[in-house]
Tab-separated table of C-alpha atoms (C1' of nucleotides) in Angstrom:
chain	number	residue	atom	x	y	z
L	1	UNK	CA	35.986	-66.142	86.768
L	2	UNK	CA	33.518	-66.860	89.518
L	3	UNK	CA	30.063	-65.449	88.990
L	4	UNK	CA	28.372	-63.700	91.860
L	5	UNK	CA	24.826	-64.813	91.424
L	6	UNK	CA	22.121	-63.446	93.637
L	7	UNK	CA	20.380	-66.790	93.576
L	8	UNK	CA	23.291	-68.457	95.332
L	9	UNK	CA	23.132	-68.244	99.070
L	10	UNK	CA	26.216	-66.639	100.655
L	11	UNK	CA	28.049	-68.505	103.405
L	12	UNK	CA	26.779	-66.099	106.072
L	13	UNK	CA	23.242	-66.200	104.790
L	14	UNK	CA	23.333	-69.945	105.186
L	15	UNK	CA	24.454	-69.529	108.810
L	16	UNK	CA	21.693	-67.038	109.436
L	17	UNK	CA	19.109	-69.431	108.184
L	18	UNK	CA	20.520	-72.226	110.352
L	19	UNK	CA	20.086	-69.918	113.332
L	20	UNK	CA	16.513	-69.352	112.311
L	21	UNK	CA	16.809	-65.637	111.466
L	22	UNK	CA	14.190	-63.991	109.350
L	23	UNK	CA	15.992	-63.146	106.123
L	24	UNK	CA	15.051	-59.714	104.836
L	25	UNK	CA	16.506	-58.115	101.743
L	26	UNK	CA	18.860	-55.941	103.695
L	27	UNK	CA	20.121	-58.847	105.796
L	28	UNK	CA	20.776	-60.797	102.648
L	29	UNK	CA	22.895	-57.972	101.285
L	30	UNK	CA	24.812	-57.504	104.530
L	31	UNK	CA	25.399	-61.258	104.741
L	32	UNK	CA	26.770	-61.202	101.219
L	33	UNK	CA	29.071	-58.297	102.010
L	34	UNK	CA	30.364	-60.089	105.098
L	35	UNK	CA	30.945	-63.293	103.145
L	36	UNK	CA	33.058	-61.391	100.717
L	37	UNK	CA	34.980	-59.382	103.337
L	38	UNK	CA	38.204	-60.984	104.423
L	39	UNK	CA	39.363	-58.023	106.433
L	40	UNK	CA	38.078	-56.299	109.596
L	41	UNK	CA	35.641	-53.616	108.493
L	42	UNK	CA	33.877	-51.264	110.838
L	43	UNK	CA	30.171	-50.498	110.570
L	44	UNK	CA	30.744	-47.438	108.420
L	45	UNK	CA	32.712	-49.501	105.945
L	46	UNK	CA	30.128	-52.317	105.948
L	47	UNK	CA	27.455	-49.720	105.278
L	48	UNK	CA	29.464	-48.373	102.341
L	49	UNK	CA	29.979	-51.775	100.850
L	50	UNK	CA	26.354	-52.791	101.353
L	51	UNK	CA	25.136	-49.521	99.829
L	52	UNK	CA	27.098	-50.312	96.711
L	53	UNK	CA	25.040	-53.425	96.198
L	54	UNK	CA	21.735	-51.958	97.362
L	55	UNK	CA	21.067	-48.325	98.205
L	56	UNK	CA	18.047	-49.191	100.277
L	57	UNK	CA	20.015	-49.822	103.444
L	58	UNK	CA	20.464	-47.599	106.449
L	59	UNK	CA	23.371	-47.436	108.876
L	60	UNK	CA	20.941	-48.241	111.702
L	61	UNK	CA	20.183	-51.566	110.074
L	62	UNK	CA	23.849	-52.337	109.716
L	63	UNK	CA	24.332	-51.670	113.379
L	64	UNK	CA	21.342	-53.796	114.304
L	65	UNK	CA	22.375	-56.657	112.057
L	66	UNK	CA	25.944	-56.707	113.170
L	67	UNK	CA	24.871	-56.824	116.774
L	68	UNK	CA	22.429	-59.641	116.048
L	69	UNK	CA	25.048	-61.671	114.235
L	70	UNK	CA	27.509	-61.160	117.041
L	71	UNK	CA	24.981	-62.463	119.530
L	72	UNK	CA	24.490	-65.496	117.328
L	73	UNK	CA	28.220	-66.125	117.244
L	74	UNK	CA	28.452	-65.565	113.518
L	75	UNK	CA	30.532	-62.436	113.867
L	76	UNK	CA	33.276	-61.349	116.201
L	77	UNK	CA	33.654	-57.811	117.416
L	78	UNK	CA	37.109	-56.323	117.960
L	79	UNK	CA	38.457	-53.209	119.472
L	80	UNK	CA	41.659	-52.355	117.627
L	81	UNK	CA	41.639	-48.741	118.769
L	82	UNK	CA	40.438	-45.840	116.646
L	83	UNK	CA	37.144	-45.562	118.434
L	84	UNK	CA	34.966	-47.792	116.258
L	85	UNK	CA	34.307	-51.477	116.643
L	86	UNK	CA	35.477	-53.742	113.849
L	87	UNK	CA	34.025	-57.021	112.785
L	88	UNK	CA	35.053	-60.286	111.191
L	89	UNK	CA	33.426	-63.568	110.479
L	90	UNK	CA	34.021	-66.122	113.227
L	91	UNK	CA	36.477	-68.798	112.154
L	92	UNK	CA	37.004	-72.180	113.736
L	93	UNK	CA	40.678	-72.050	114.791
L	94	UNK	CA	42.061	-69.400	117.163
L	95	UNK	CA	44.064	-66.780	115.398
L	96	UNK	CA	45.883	-63.719	116.467
L	97	UNK	CA	46.134	-60.141	115.281
L	98	UNK	CA	49.027	-57.858	114.652
L	99	UNK	CA	47.952	-54.240	114.230
L	100	UNK	CA	50.243	-52.020	112.196
L	101	UNK	CA	49.944	-48.849	114.283
L	102	UNK	CA	50.953	-46.632	111.365
L	103	UNK	CA	48.398	-47.842	108.855
L	104	UNK	CA	45.772	-49.468	111.087
L	105	UNK	CA	46.004	-52.574	108.938
L	106	UNK	CA	45.542	-55.918	110.700
L	107	UNK	CA	47.544	-59.001	109.959
L	108	UNK	CA	46.177	-62.333	111.087
L	109	UNK	CA	48.270	-65.260	111.959
L	110	UNK	CA	47.930	-68.630	113.651
L	111	UNK	CA	50.180	-70.354	116.063
L	112	UNK	CA	48.906	-73.710	117.346
L	113	UNK	CA	51.938	-74.038	119.590
L	114	UNK	CA	51.065	-70.829	121.252
L	115	UNK	CA	47.527	-71.984	121.848
L	116	UNK	CA	48.845	-74.944	123.826
L	117	UNK	CA	51.135	-72.664	125.713
L	118	UNK	CA	48.301	-70.409	126.775
L	119	UNK	CA	46.276	-73.414	127.914
L	120	UNK	CA	49.199	-74.329	130.105
L	121	UNK	CA	49.320	-70.781	131.504
L	122	UNK	CA	45.703	-70.952	132.519
L	123	UNK	CA	46.088	-74.399	134.053
L	124	UNK	CA	48.999	-73.144	136.117
L	125	UNK	CA	46.680	-70.485	137.547
L	126	UNK	CA	44.054	-73.111	138.291
L	127	UNK	CA	41.766	-72.339	135.361
L	128	UNK	CA	40.391	-74.011	132.253
L	129	UNK	CA	40.888	-71.798	129.244
L	130	UNK	CA	37.687	-70.965	127.393
L	131	UNK	CA	39.087	-68.481	124.923
L	132	UNK	CA	41.833	-65.953	124.671
L	133	UNK	CA	43.159	-63.118	122.560
L	134	UNK	CA	46.592	-61.975	121.729
L	135	UNK	CA	47.050	-58.664	119.987
L	136	UNK	CA	50.366	-57.158	118.900
L	137	UNK	CA	50.658	-53.479	118.210
L	138	UNK	CA	53.740	-53.000	116.098
L	139	UNK	CA	55.550	-50.958	113.483
L	140	UNK	CA	57.027	-52.286	110.280
L	141	UNK	CA	60.772	-52.756	110.414
L	142	UNK	CA	62.530	-50.055	108.425
L	143	UNK	CA	65.128	-51.287	105.980
L	144	UNK	CA	66.753	-48.029	104.952
Q	1	UNK	CA	48.656	-48.374	160.818
Q	2	UNK	CA	50.129	-46.408	157.981
Q	3	UNK	CA	49.344	-42.681	158.033
Q	4	UNK	CA	48.204	-41.073	154.825
Q	5	UNK	CA	49.840	-37.705	155.056
Q	6	UNK	CA	49.109	-34.996	152.506
Q	7	UNK	CA	52.686	-33.758	152.830
Q	8	UNK	CA	54.047	-37.040	151.520
Q	9	UNK	CA	54.224	-37.281	147.753
Q	10	UNK	CA	52.341	-40.136	146.302
Q	11	UNK	CA	54.102	-42.496	143.959
Q	12	UNK	CA	52.233	-41.159	140.916
Q	13	UNK	CA	52.809	-37.580	141.924
Q	14	UNK	CA	56.499	-38.275	141.985
Q	15	UNK	CA	56.311	-39.702	138.474
Q	16	UNK	CA	54.408	-36.647	137.292
Q	17	UNK	CA	57.050	-34.327	138.612
Q	18	UNK	CA	59.746	-36.397	136.954
Q	19	UNK	CA	57.899	-35.924	133.683
Q	20	UNK	CA	57.826	-32.168	134.275
Q	21	UNK	CA	54.044	-31.833	134.691
Q	22	UNK	CA	52.630	-28.808	136.372
Q	23	UNK	CA	51.183	-30.058	139.639
Q	24	UNK	CA	47.825	-28.519	140.405
Q	25	UNK	CA	45.681	-29.393	143.379
Q	26	UNK	CA	43.369	-31.574	141.280
Q	27	UNK	CA	46.259	-33.441	139.730
Q	28	UNK	CA	47.733	-34.126	143.132
Q	29	UNK	CA	44.416	-35.598	144.288
Q	30	UNK	CA	44.002	-37.740	141.207
Q	31	UNK	CA	47.586	-38.909	141.531
Q	32	UNK	CA	46.935	-39.891	145.096
Q	33	UNK	CA	43.808	-41.819	144.125
Q	34	UNK	CA	45.662	-43.658	141.406
Q	35	UNK	CA	48.463	-44.522	143.779
Q	36	UNK	CA	45.984	-46.126	146.134
Q	37	UNK	CA	44.069	-47.930	143.424
Q	38	UNK	CA	45.192	-51.459	142.762
Q	39	UNK	CA	42.313	-52.369	140.542
Q	40	UNK	CA	41.192	-51.167	137.073
Q	41	UNK	CA	38.828	-48.232	137.679
Q	42	UNK	CA	37.076	-46.334	134.907
Q	43	UNK	CA	36.913	-42.544	134.776
Q	44	UNK	CA	33.583	-42.418	136.599
Q	45	UNK	CA	35.034	-44.425	139.450
Q	46	UNK	CA	38.175	-42.348	139.594
Q	47	UNK	CA	36.047	-39.244	139.688
Q	48	UNK	CA	34.041	-40.712	142.560
Q	49	UNK	CA	37.151	-41.594	144.522
Q	50	UNK	CA	38.776	-38.240	143.858
Q	51	UNK	CA	35.633	-36.352	144.851
Q	52	UNK	CA	35.700	-38.116	148.163
Q	53	UNK	CA	39.048	-36.471	148.918
Q	54	UNK	CA	38.262	-33.132	147.322
Q	55	UNK	CA	34.906	-31.989	145.981
Q	56	UNK	CA	36.557	-29.376	143.792
Q	57	UNK	CA	37.227	-31.694	140.889
Q	58	UNK	CA	35.219	-32.076	137.659
Q	59	UNK	CA	34.905	-35.148	135.455
Q	60	UNK	CA	36.409	-33.199	132.609
Q	61	UNK	CA	39.594	-32.783	134.577
Q	62	UNK	CA	39.715	-36.487	135.370
Q	63	UNK	CA	39.349	-37.238	131.632
Q	64	UNK	CA	42.066	-34.710	130.814
Q	65	UNK	CA	44.426	-35.973	133.484
Q	66	UNK	CA	43.951	-39.586	132.666
Q	67	UNK	CA	44.685	-38.924	129.009
Q	68	UNK	CA	47.739	-36.869	129.891
Q	69	UNK	CA	49.093	-39.602	132.128
Q	70	UNK	CA	48.445	-42.196	129.507
Q	71	UNK	CA	50.409	-40.162	126.971
Q	72	UNK	CA	53.233	-39.901	129.492
Q	73	UNK	CA	53.169	-43.645	129.972
Q	74	UNK	CA	52.198	-43.423	133.615
Q	75	UNK	CA	48.813	-45.032	133.032
Q	76	UNK	CA	47.569	-47.793	130.824
Q	77	UNK	CA	44.135	-47.822	129.230
Q	78	UNK	CA	42.239	-51.068	128.835
Q	79	UNK	CA	39.105	-52.161	127.133
Q	80	UNK	CA	37.616	-55.016	129.114
Q	81	UNK	CA	34.219	-54.532	127.515
Q	82	UNK	CA	31.355	-52.603	129.115
Q	83	UNK	CA	31.834	-49.508	126.990
Q	84	UNK	CA	34.121	-47.480	129.195
Q	85	UNK	CA	37.855	-47.367	129.266
Q	86	UNK	CA	39.557	-48.665	132.395
Q	87	UNK	CA	42.901	-47.550	133.769
Q	88	UNK	CA	45.744	-48.950	135.776
Q	89	UNK	CA	49.128	-47.670	136.788
Q	90	UNK	CA	51.848	-48.831	134.389
Q	91	UNK	CA	54.064	-51.423	135.950
Q	92	UNK	CA	57.565	-52.113	134.751
Q	93	UNK	CA	57.098	-55.601	133.361
Q	94	UNK	CA	54.347	-56.380	130.857
Q	95	UNK	CA	51.658	-58.371	132.542
Q	96	UNK	CA	48.670	-60.210	131.340
Q	97	UNK	CA	45.071	-60.593	132.381
Q	98	UNK	CA	42.997	-63.653	133.052
Q	99	UNK	CA	39.348	-62.858	133.373
Q	100	UNK	CA	37.304	-65.272	135.429
Q	101	UNK	CA	34.170	-65.489	133.275
Q	102	UNK	CA	32.019	-66.585	136.193
Q	103	UNK	CA	32.919	-63.780	138.587
Q	104	UNK	CA	34.248	-61.101	136.221
Q	105	UNK	CA	37.310	-60.844	138.442
Q	106	UNK	CA	40.621	-60.018	136.755
Q	107	UNK	CA	43.784	-61.855	137.696
Q	108	UNK	CA	47.104	-60.370	136.687
Q	109	UNK	CA	50.178	-62.344	135.981
Q	110	UNK	CA	53.606	-61.884	134.444
Q	111	UNK	CA	55.577	-64.029	132.078
Q	112	UNK	CA	58.856	-62.491	130.893
Q	113	UNK	CA	59.543	-65.514	128.756
Q	114	UNK	CA	56.339	-64.967	126.935
Q	115	UNK	CA	57.210	-61.334	126.276
Q	116	UNK	CA	60.339	-62.405	124.441
Q	117	UNK	CA	58.313	-64.985	122.527
Q	118	UNK	CA	55.890	-62.352	121.353
Q	119	UNK	CA	58.678	-60.106	120.257
Q	120	UNK	CA	59.961	-62.992	118.068
Q	121	UNK	CA	56.516	-63.419	116.633
Q	122	UNK	CA	56.399	-59.811	115.547
Q	123	UNK	CA	59.877	-59.954	114.122
Q	124	UNK	CA	59.013	-63.030	112.057
Q	125	UNK	CA	56.186	-60.998	110.516
Q	126	UNK	CA	58.567	-58.088	109.790
Q	127	UNK	CA	57.571	-55.813	112.655
Q	128	UNK	CA	58.967	-54.230	115.754
Q	129	UNK	CA	56.715	-54.885	118.723
Q	130	UNK	CA	55.534	-51.751	120.478
Q	131	UNK	CA	53.119	-53.332	122.880
Q	132	UNK	CA	50.837	-56.300	123.114
Q	133	UNK	CA	48.091	-57.716	125.153
Q	134	UNK	CA	47.139	-61.255	126.086
Q	135	UNK	CA	43.802	-61.856	127.717
Q	136	UNK	CA	42.558	-65.202	128.854
Q	137	UNK	CA	38.923	-65.860	129.480
Q	138	UNK	CA	38.684	-68.873	131.717
Q	139	UNK	CA	36.837	-70.813	134.345
Q	140	UNK	CA	38.214	-72.074	137.664
Q	141	UNK	CA	39.001	-75.784	137.621
Q	142	UNK	CA	36.457	-77.738	139.628
Q	143	UNK	CA	37.863	-80.252	142.156
Q	144	UNK	CA	34.745	-81.960	143.289
B	1	DG	C1'	-2.166	-61.887	110.328
B	2	DT	C1'	1.386	-60.771	113.281
B	3	DA	C1'	5.699	-60.656	115.254
B	4	DG	C1'	9.791	-59.062	113.812
B	5	DT	C1'	12.350	-55.489	110.711
B	6	DT	C1'	13.338	-51.111	108.609
B	7	DG	C1'	14.373	-45.954	107.950
B	8	DC	C1'	14.498	-41.812	109.989
B	9	DA	C1'	15.532	-38.701	113.272
B	10	DA	C1'	15.980	-37.959	117.907
B	11	DA	C1'	18.236	-39.852	122.064
B	12	DT	C1'	22.201	-41.848	124.614
B	13	DC	C1'	26.648	-42.438	126.419
B	14	DA	C1'	31.410	-41.859	126.849
B	15	DT	C1'	34.649	-38.544	125.890
B	16	DT	C1'	36.358	-34.037	124.074
B	17	DT	C1'	36.517	-29.110	123.661
B	18	DG	C1'	35.738	-23.773	123.598
B	19	DC	C1'	35.800	-20.185	126.638
B	20	DG	C1'	36.326	-17.102	130.343
B	21	DT	C1'	38.540	-17.500	134.845
B	22	DG	C1'	42.101	-19.054	137.900
B	23	DT	C1'	46.853	-20.648	139.115
B	24	DC	C1'	51.724	-22.813	138.991
B	25	DG	C1'	56.342	-21.764	138.328
H	1	DC	C1'	53.563	-12.153	134.350
H	2	DG	C1'	52.481	-15.826	130.930
H	3	DA	C1'	51.583	-20.404	129.738
H	4	DC	C1'	48.936	-23.768	131.111
H	5	DA	C1'	45.008	-25.968	133.878
H	6	DC	C1'	40.159	-25.735	135.534
H	7	DG	C1'	34.976	-25.864	135.552
H	8	DC	C1'	31.140	-25.568	132.987
H	9	DA	C1'	28.269	-26.489	129.459
H	10	DA	C1'	27.931	-27.274	124.767
H	11	DA	C1'	29.853	-30.217	120.999
H	12	DT	C1'	31.295	-34.542	119.162
H	13	DG	C1'	31.219	-39.262	117.463
H	14	DA	C1'	29.825	-43.890	117.764
H	15	DT	C1'	25.973	-46.481	118.693
H	16	DT	C1'	21.085	-47.192	120.204
H	17	DT	C1'	16.199	-46.515	120.078
H	18	DG	C1'	11.040	-44.850	119.549
H	19	DC	C1'	7.808	-44.820	116.208
H	20	DA	C1'	5.042	-45.529	112.186
H	21	DA	C1'	5.270	-48.017	107.951
H	22	DC	C1'	6.501	-52.479	105.939
H	23	DT	C1'	7.513	-57.609	105.152
H	24	DA	C1'	8.885	-62.472	105.952
H	25	DC	C1'	6.941	-66.500	107.314
DNA sequence: GTAGTTGCAAATCATTTGCGTGTCG
DNA sequence: CGACACGCAAATGATTTGCAACTAC
């Protein structure tokens, strides 16, 4: 039973402080929400989650904060279709996404072999790979 | 010196007819523009190019047409950042994009082996692959 | 104290849509 | 002729922003 204690800094809040961001109440709440989110919420969803912890937060602030954190490299923005941007906390290793087109759910997976492969691809074209993304749009196999 | 003759059907127009689309004047013009575009224009740019050939075209129609052609599989929609969707004519084999981060230029390449690989990836996760995208962000190798 | 932040509502921007008119098949 | 396409302008939906009040440092 882990206790969520407001006196304990969330992972993201720590990162914000490292980057020298001014930590307001709303940013602390949003940071906490992000730290606890292991999916790919959109702004609306983040706003909903944050409001649950503190009703003194506006969507505008969520938009502003999310943009700020993306600029700082703390968050990554994705376009998985559906019209709204979705966010996730930046992780160290490259990982890929499989989007279930029926449910919109996103499955993450890693494949270090594939990373090497892609580096080779870039090299063959005369480039050094900086980053890359691989996204699969797929439908669950039916076992009738 | 190839002649562009209005009596000759453009490649895309042919595809539209195959799909049973009603061919209006505006659709013919847009089809022609698409046939001649070997880059990744956004709607605004398509509208500009179409207007050059025929000033009797509205942006709304370009939006409608582009959506229709995407549904028919004749066009592909991309999000390369920048807020607006970009389009290209669907080619038979899946191809990938390498974006030169210094110039913004997009290099296309194919890799049929990789397509199979990705299908395997999806299968391993219990999915049938519908489509996928691989985008490399890279920098040209310096040979000083 | 002061630069940076917030909430609110109005503004933007890309894209979609309702409607009366026009046209392909 | 009848279903569908068009232009126009108004509507939409996500995201941004101006402004006056507030707060972290």
